[in-house]
Amino acid sequence: MSLSKEIQTLKNFQCEDRCVLSVYLNTNPGDPEQLNGAWRIHLKSGLKRIDEYLKASDDEKEIKAFNAVKTKIEKEVEDNKNDLSKGVVIFASADPELWSVHYVQVPVKTSFHWENHPVTQEMEYMYKAYPEAGIILPSFGEVRILDTAMGAVIGEVTYEFDPNLEGWGERSKASAAHNVGMGSSKGDAIEPRLRENLQRFYKGMGEIVAKLKKERGWAEIHVSGEADLANAFAETLREKPASCIYKNLNNSKPSDVLHQVFEK
């Protein structure tokens, strides 16, 4: 399910009594206020405030519903403490059941909400600023594609091209590590025949990108590569890319690619 559809599903979720805990937690290690894992303190204190409020109301049904999701949320974040990004957004309910977790690479303001529906406004603002997007990294020999949403990579695939055989196909991420030199050829060194084959390859890839855009619900596409290759690929797209960066990031870590595309 695309993130836009998931947000809509969350907006439609509702229960008779208060049963949904919405948590927005800032876990950004680069934030001075988050030094030494301060998010743990913020998570504990935020949940404690709601717990104390419910105990004061003496509503056993609500207390039971809250405790069921509180424990689950605490375990979820603690189990993933070594892989935290800039923030965590969680929507949880025990009955009716709801469990929606998002580790995001965008700024998150810590807040806690106990309502009869998921509090999605902040999530919607974040999504509007960082929508689902495809990042295309063309080089001579391969095209790497990152499927992103909320500033995080949710999928990755590489298509490899053999200029001599004039064939190409999808390559798994694991095998990509064995071909780190594929993107190093300079455009002005490409023979006319190989350039023609490469253009044919890019044209076919442009059609694949258009299909992925529709399937994944990408709001925009970004292209990054050496100037001549990036421009050549951008020309094959039906719609002009949101950005075209003249830098070969084909062998960069996904987090570095995201930084170059969204934060520069």
Tab-separated table of N, CA, C and O in Angstrom, residues 57-112:
chain	number	residue	atom	x	y	z
A	57	SER	N	-9.134	9.428	35.701
A	57	SER	CA	-10.515	9.341	35.216
A	57	SER	C	-11.182	8.052	35.669
A	57	SER	O	-12.403	7.918	35.614
A	58	ASP	N	-10.365	7.090	36.079
A	58	ASP	CA	-10.844	5.812	36.619
A	58	ASP	C	-11.712	5.037	35.623
A	58	ASP	O	-12.690	4.398	35.997
A	59	ASP	N	-11.336	5.136	34.335
A	59	ASP	CA	-12.053	4.390	33.294
A	59	ASP	C	-11.258	3.116	32.992
A	59	ASP	O	-10.267	3.146	32.261
A	60	GLU	N	-11.683	2.018	33.568
A	60	GLU	CA	-10.947	0.757	33.450
A	60	GLU	C	-10.810	0.289	31.999
A	60	GLU	O	-9.780	-0.267	31.615
A	61	LYS	N	-11.843	0.520	31.206
A	61	LYS	CA	-11.803	0.088	29.809
A	61	LYS	C	-10.720	0.843	29.044
A	61	LYS	O	-9.936	0.246	28.293
A	62	GLU	N	-10.652	2.151	29.239
A	62	GLU	CA	-9.638	2.953	28.561
A	62	GLU	C	-8.235	2.613	29.065
A	62	GLU	O	-7.286	2.544	28.288
A	63	ILE	N	-8.118	2.426	30.362
A	63	ILE	CA	-6.810	2.102	30.954
A	63	ILE	C	-6.279	0.807	30.357
A	63	ILE	O	-5.098	0.704	29.996
A	64	LYS	N	-7.140	-0.189	30.254
A	64	LYS	CA	-6.746	-1.477	29.688
A	64	LYS	C	-6.338	-1.332	28.221
A	64	LYS	O	-5.326	-1.886	27.777
A	65	ALA	N	-7.112	-0.555	27.460
A	65	ALA	CA	-6.825	-0.357	26.034
A	65	ALA	C	-5.499	0.378	25.852
A	65	ALA	O	-4.690	0.035	24.977
A	66	PHE	N	-5.270	1.383	26.708
A	66	PHE	CA	-4.034	2.160	26.611
A	66	PHE	C	-2.812	1.319	26.965
A	66	PHE	O	-1.789	1.350	26.268
A	67	ASN	N	-2.901	0.564	28.055
A	67	ASN	CA	-1.765	-0.258	28.492
A	67	ASN	C	-1.367	-1.290	27.441
A	67	ASN	O	-0.186	-1.604	27.276
A	68	ALA	N	-2.352	-1.801	26.711
A	68	ALA	CA	-2.078	-2.814	25.688
A	68	ALA	C	-1.191	-2.258	24.579
A	68	ALA	O	-0.254	-2.921	24.125
A	69	VAL	N	-1.453	-1.018	24.140
A	69	VAL	CA	-0.661	-0.446	23.042
A	69	VAL	C	0.600	0.237	23.558
A	69	VAL	O	1.609	0.298	22.854
A	70	LYS	N	0.550	0.755	24.787
A	70	LYS	CA	1.723	1.426	25.361
A	70	LYS	C	2.909	0.472	25.428
A	70	LYS	O	4.021	0.805	24.994
A	71	THR	N	2.675	-0.707	25.944
A	71	THR	CA	3.746	-1.706	26.071
A	71	THR	C	4.295	-2.104	24.705
A	71	THR	O	5.504	-2.249	24.514
A	72	LYS	N	3.396	-2.252	23.752
A	72	LYS	CA	3.803	-2.649	22.399
A	72	LYS	C	4.655	-1.577	21.743
A	72	LYS	O	5.658	-1.874	21.072
A	73	ILE	N	4.288	-0.320	21.950
A	73	ILE	CA	5.031	0.793	21.358
A	73	ILE	C	6.414	0.907	21.987
A	73	ILE	O	7.419	1.098	21.288
A	74	GLU	N	6.485	0.798	23.295
A	74	GLU	CA	7.773	0.876	23.987
A	74	GLU	C	8.719	-0.217	23.496
A	74	GLU	O	9.908	0.036	23.252
A	75	LYS	N	8.207	-1.420	23.317
A	75	LYS	CA	9.023	-2.538	22.835
A	75	LYS	C	9.471	-2.312	21.400
A	75	LYS	O	10.625	-2.576	21.048
A	76	GLU	N	8.578	-1.791	20.562
A	76	GLU	CA	8.898	-1.543	19.152
A	76	GLU	C	10.080	-0.585	19.025
A	76	GLU	O	11.038	-0.856	18.295
A	77	VAL	N	10.018	0.524	19.728
A	77	VAL	CA	11.071	1.534	19.617
A	77	VAL	C	12.372	1.038	20.244
A	77	VAL	O	13.456	1.232	19.686
A	78	GLU	N	12.285	0.371	21.373
A	78	GLU	CA	13.486	-0.138	22.035
A	78	GLU	C	14.167	-1.210	21.190
A	78	GLU	O	15.401	-1.248	21.088
A	79	ASP	N	13.385	-2.075	20.561
A	79	ASP	CA	13.952	-3.145	19.718
A	79	ASP	C	14.674	-2.580	18.503
A	79	ASP	O	15.534	-3.248	17.919
A	80	ASN	N	14.312	-1.374	18.091
A	80	ASN	CA	14.916	-0.764	16.904
A	80	ASN	C	15.796	0.434	17.246
A	80	ASN	O	16.075	1.274	16.390
A	81	LYS	N	16.267	0.488	18.492
A	81	LYS	CA	17.038	1.639	18.970
A	81	LYS	C	18.322	1.869	18.184
A	81	LYS	O	18.794	3.006	18.088
A	82	ASN	N	18.887	0.816	17.601
A	82	ASN	CA	20.143	0.967	16.858
A	82	ASN	C	19.929	1.365	15.404
A	82	ASN	O	20.891	1.606	14.676
A	83	ASP	N	18.686	1.412	14.975
A	83	ASP	CA	18.392	1.741	13.577
A	83	ASP	C	17.466	2.936	13.449
A	83	ASP	O	16.811	3.117	12.426
A	84	LEU	N	17.407	3.759	14.494
A	84	LEU	CA	16.509	4.903	14.457
A	84	LEU	C	16.986	5.966	13.469
A	84	LEU	O	18.181	6.209	13.344
A	85	SER	N	16.039	6.591	12.792
A	85	SER	CA	16.342	7.667	11.860
A	85	SER	C	16.080	8.990	12.574
A	85	SER	O	16.351	9.122	13.754
A	86	LYS	N	15.533	9.956	11.874
A	86	LYS	CA	15.260	11.245	12.504
A	86	LYS	C	14.017	11.218	13.376
A	86	LYS	O	13.877	12.011	14.305
A	87	GLY	N	13.108	10.317	13.066
A	87	GLY	CA	11.886	10.286	13.856
A	87	GLY	C	11.101	8.999	13.685
A	87	GLY	O	11.333	8.220	12.758
A	88	VAL	N	10.166	8.781	14.612
A	88	VAL	CA	9.287	7.619	14.571
A	88	VAL	C	7.852	8.102	14.716
A	88	VAL	O	7.567	8.945	15.570
A	89	VAL	N	6.978	7.579	13.880
A	89	VAL	CA	5.557	7.896	13.972
A	89	VAL	C	4.799	6.578	14.084
A	89	VAL	O	4.965	5.690	13.246
A	90	ILE	N	3.981	6.447	15.129
A	90	ILE	CA	3.256	5.197	15.368
A	90	ILE	C	1.788	5.498	15.669
A	90	ILE	O	1.473	6.398	16.450
A	91	PHE	N	0.910	4.722	15.043
A	91	PHE	CA	-0.518	4.765	15.333
A	91	PHE	C	-0.913	3.364	15.772
A	91	PHE	O	-0.697	2.392	15.037
A	92	ALA	N	-1.475	3.242	16.975
A	92	ALA	CA	-1.753	1.907	17.505
A	92	ALA	C	-3.069	1.840	18.257
A	92	ALA	O	-3.446	2.776	18.971
A	93	SER	N	-3.767	0.717	18.077
A	93	SER	CA	-5.001	0.433	18.792
A	93	SER	C	-5.102	-1.077	18.961
A	93	SER	O	-4.725	-1.835	18.062
A	94	ALA	N	-5.619	-1.510	20.109
A	94	ALA	CA	-5.751	-2.947	20.363
A	94	ALA	C	-7.082	-3.485	19.848
A	94	ALA	O	-7.150	-4.588	19.310
A	95	ASP	N	-8.144	-2.703	20.004
A	95	ASP	CA	-9.471	-3.161	19.600
A	95	ASP	C	-10.349	-1.961	19.240
A	95	ASP	O	-10.750	-1.204	20.132
A	96	PRO	N	-10.638	-1.764	17.941
A	96	PRO	CA	-10.202	-2.582	16.798
A	96	PRO	C	-8.699	-2.459	16.567
A	96	PRO	O	-8.094	-1.448	16.937
A	97	GLU	N	-8.129	-3.473	15.972
A	97	GLU	CA	-6.679	-3.540	15.841
A	97	GLU	C	-6.140	-2.542	14.817
A	97	GLU	O	-6.657	-2.403	13.715
A	98	LEU	N	-5.083	-1.853	15.223
A	98	LEU	CA	-4.384	-0.921	14.336
A	98	LEU	C	-2.921	-0.893	14.750
A	98	LEU	O	-2.606	-0.739	15.929
A	99	TRP	N	-2.032	-1.049	13.778
A	99	TRP	CA	-0.592	-0.998	14.048
A	99	TRP	C	0.098	-0.440	12.809
A	99	TRP	O	0.251	-1.106	11.801
A	100	SER	N	0.465	0.822	12.878
A	100	SER	CA	1.084	1.505	11.737
A	100	SER	C	2.335	2.216	12.233
A	100	SER	O	2.253	3.167	13.017
A	101	VAL	N	3.512	1.753	11.770
A	101	VAL	CA	4.794	2.266	12.249
A	101	VAL	C	5.588	2.852	11.087
A	101	VAL	O	5.705	2.227	10.030
A	102	HIS	N	6.160	4.039	11.300
A	102	HIS	CA	6.929	4.706	10.255
A	102	HIS	C	8.212	5.283	10.854
A	102	HIS	O	8.157	6.159	11.720
A	103	TYR	N	9.358	4.788	10.393
A	103	TYR	CA	10.652	5.357	10.766
A	103	TYR	C	11.031	6.315	9.643
A	103	TYR	O	11.257	5.887	8.507
A	104	VAL	N	11.057	7.592	9.946
A	104	VAL	CA	11.196	8.596	8.894
A	104	VAL	C	12.509	9.355	8.986
A	104	VAL	O	13.113	9.464	10.053
A	105	GLN	N	12.920	9.910	7.843
A	105	GLN	CA	14.150	10.693	7.744
A	105	GLN	C	13.830	12.177	7.612
A	105	GLN	O	14.528	12.910	6.930
A	106	VAL	N	12.749	12.596	8.236
A	106	VAL	CA	12.352	14.003	8.202
A	106	VAL	C	12.141	14.473	9.643
A	106	VAL	O	11.921	13.662	10.533
A	107	PRO	N	12.244	15.782	9.882
A	107	PRO	CA	12.081	16.294	11.252
A	107	PRO	C	10.713	15.950	11.842
A	107	PRO	O	9.687	16.051	11.169
A	108	VAL	N	10.719	15.523	13.093
A	108	VAL	CA	9.491	15.162	13.801
A	108	VAL	C	9.450	15.908	15.136
A	108	VAL	O	10.429	15.906	15.882
A	109	LYS	N	8.320	16.523	15.425
A	109	LYS	CA	8.132	17.184	16.714
A	109	LYS	C	7.424	16.210	17.640
A	109	LYS	O	6.329	15.723	17.348
A	110	THR	N	8.032	15.905	18.793
A	110	THR	CA	7.489	14.914	19.716
A	110	THR	C	6.123	15.333	20.256
A	110	THR	O	5.943	16.457	20.732
A	111	SER	N	5.166	14.416	20.157
A	111	SER	CA	3.830	14.653	20.717
A	111	SER	C	3.123	13.312	20.891
A	111	SER	O	3.458	12.324	20.227
A	112	PHE	N	2.137	13.285	21.794
A	112	PHE	CA	1.397	12.069	22.104
A	112	PHE	C	-0.096	12.394	22.133
A	112	PHE	O	-0.502	13.423	22.679
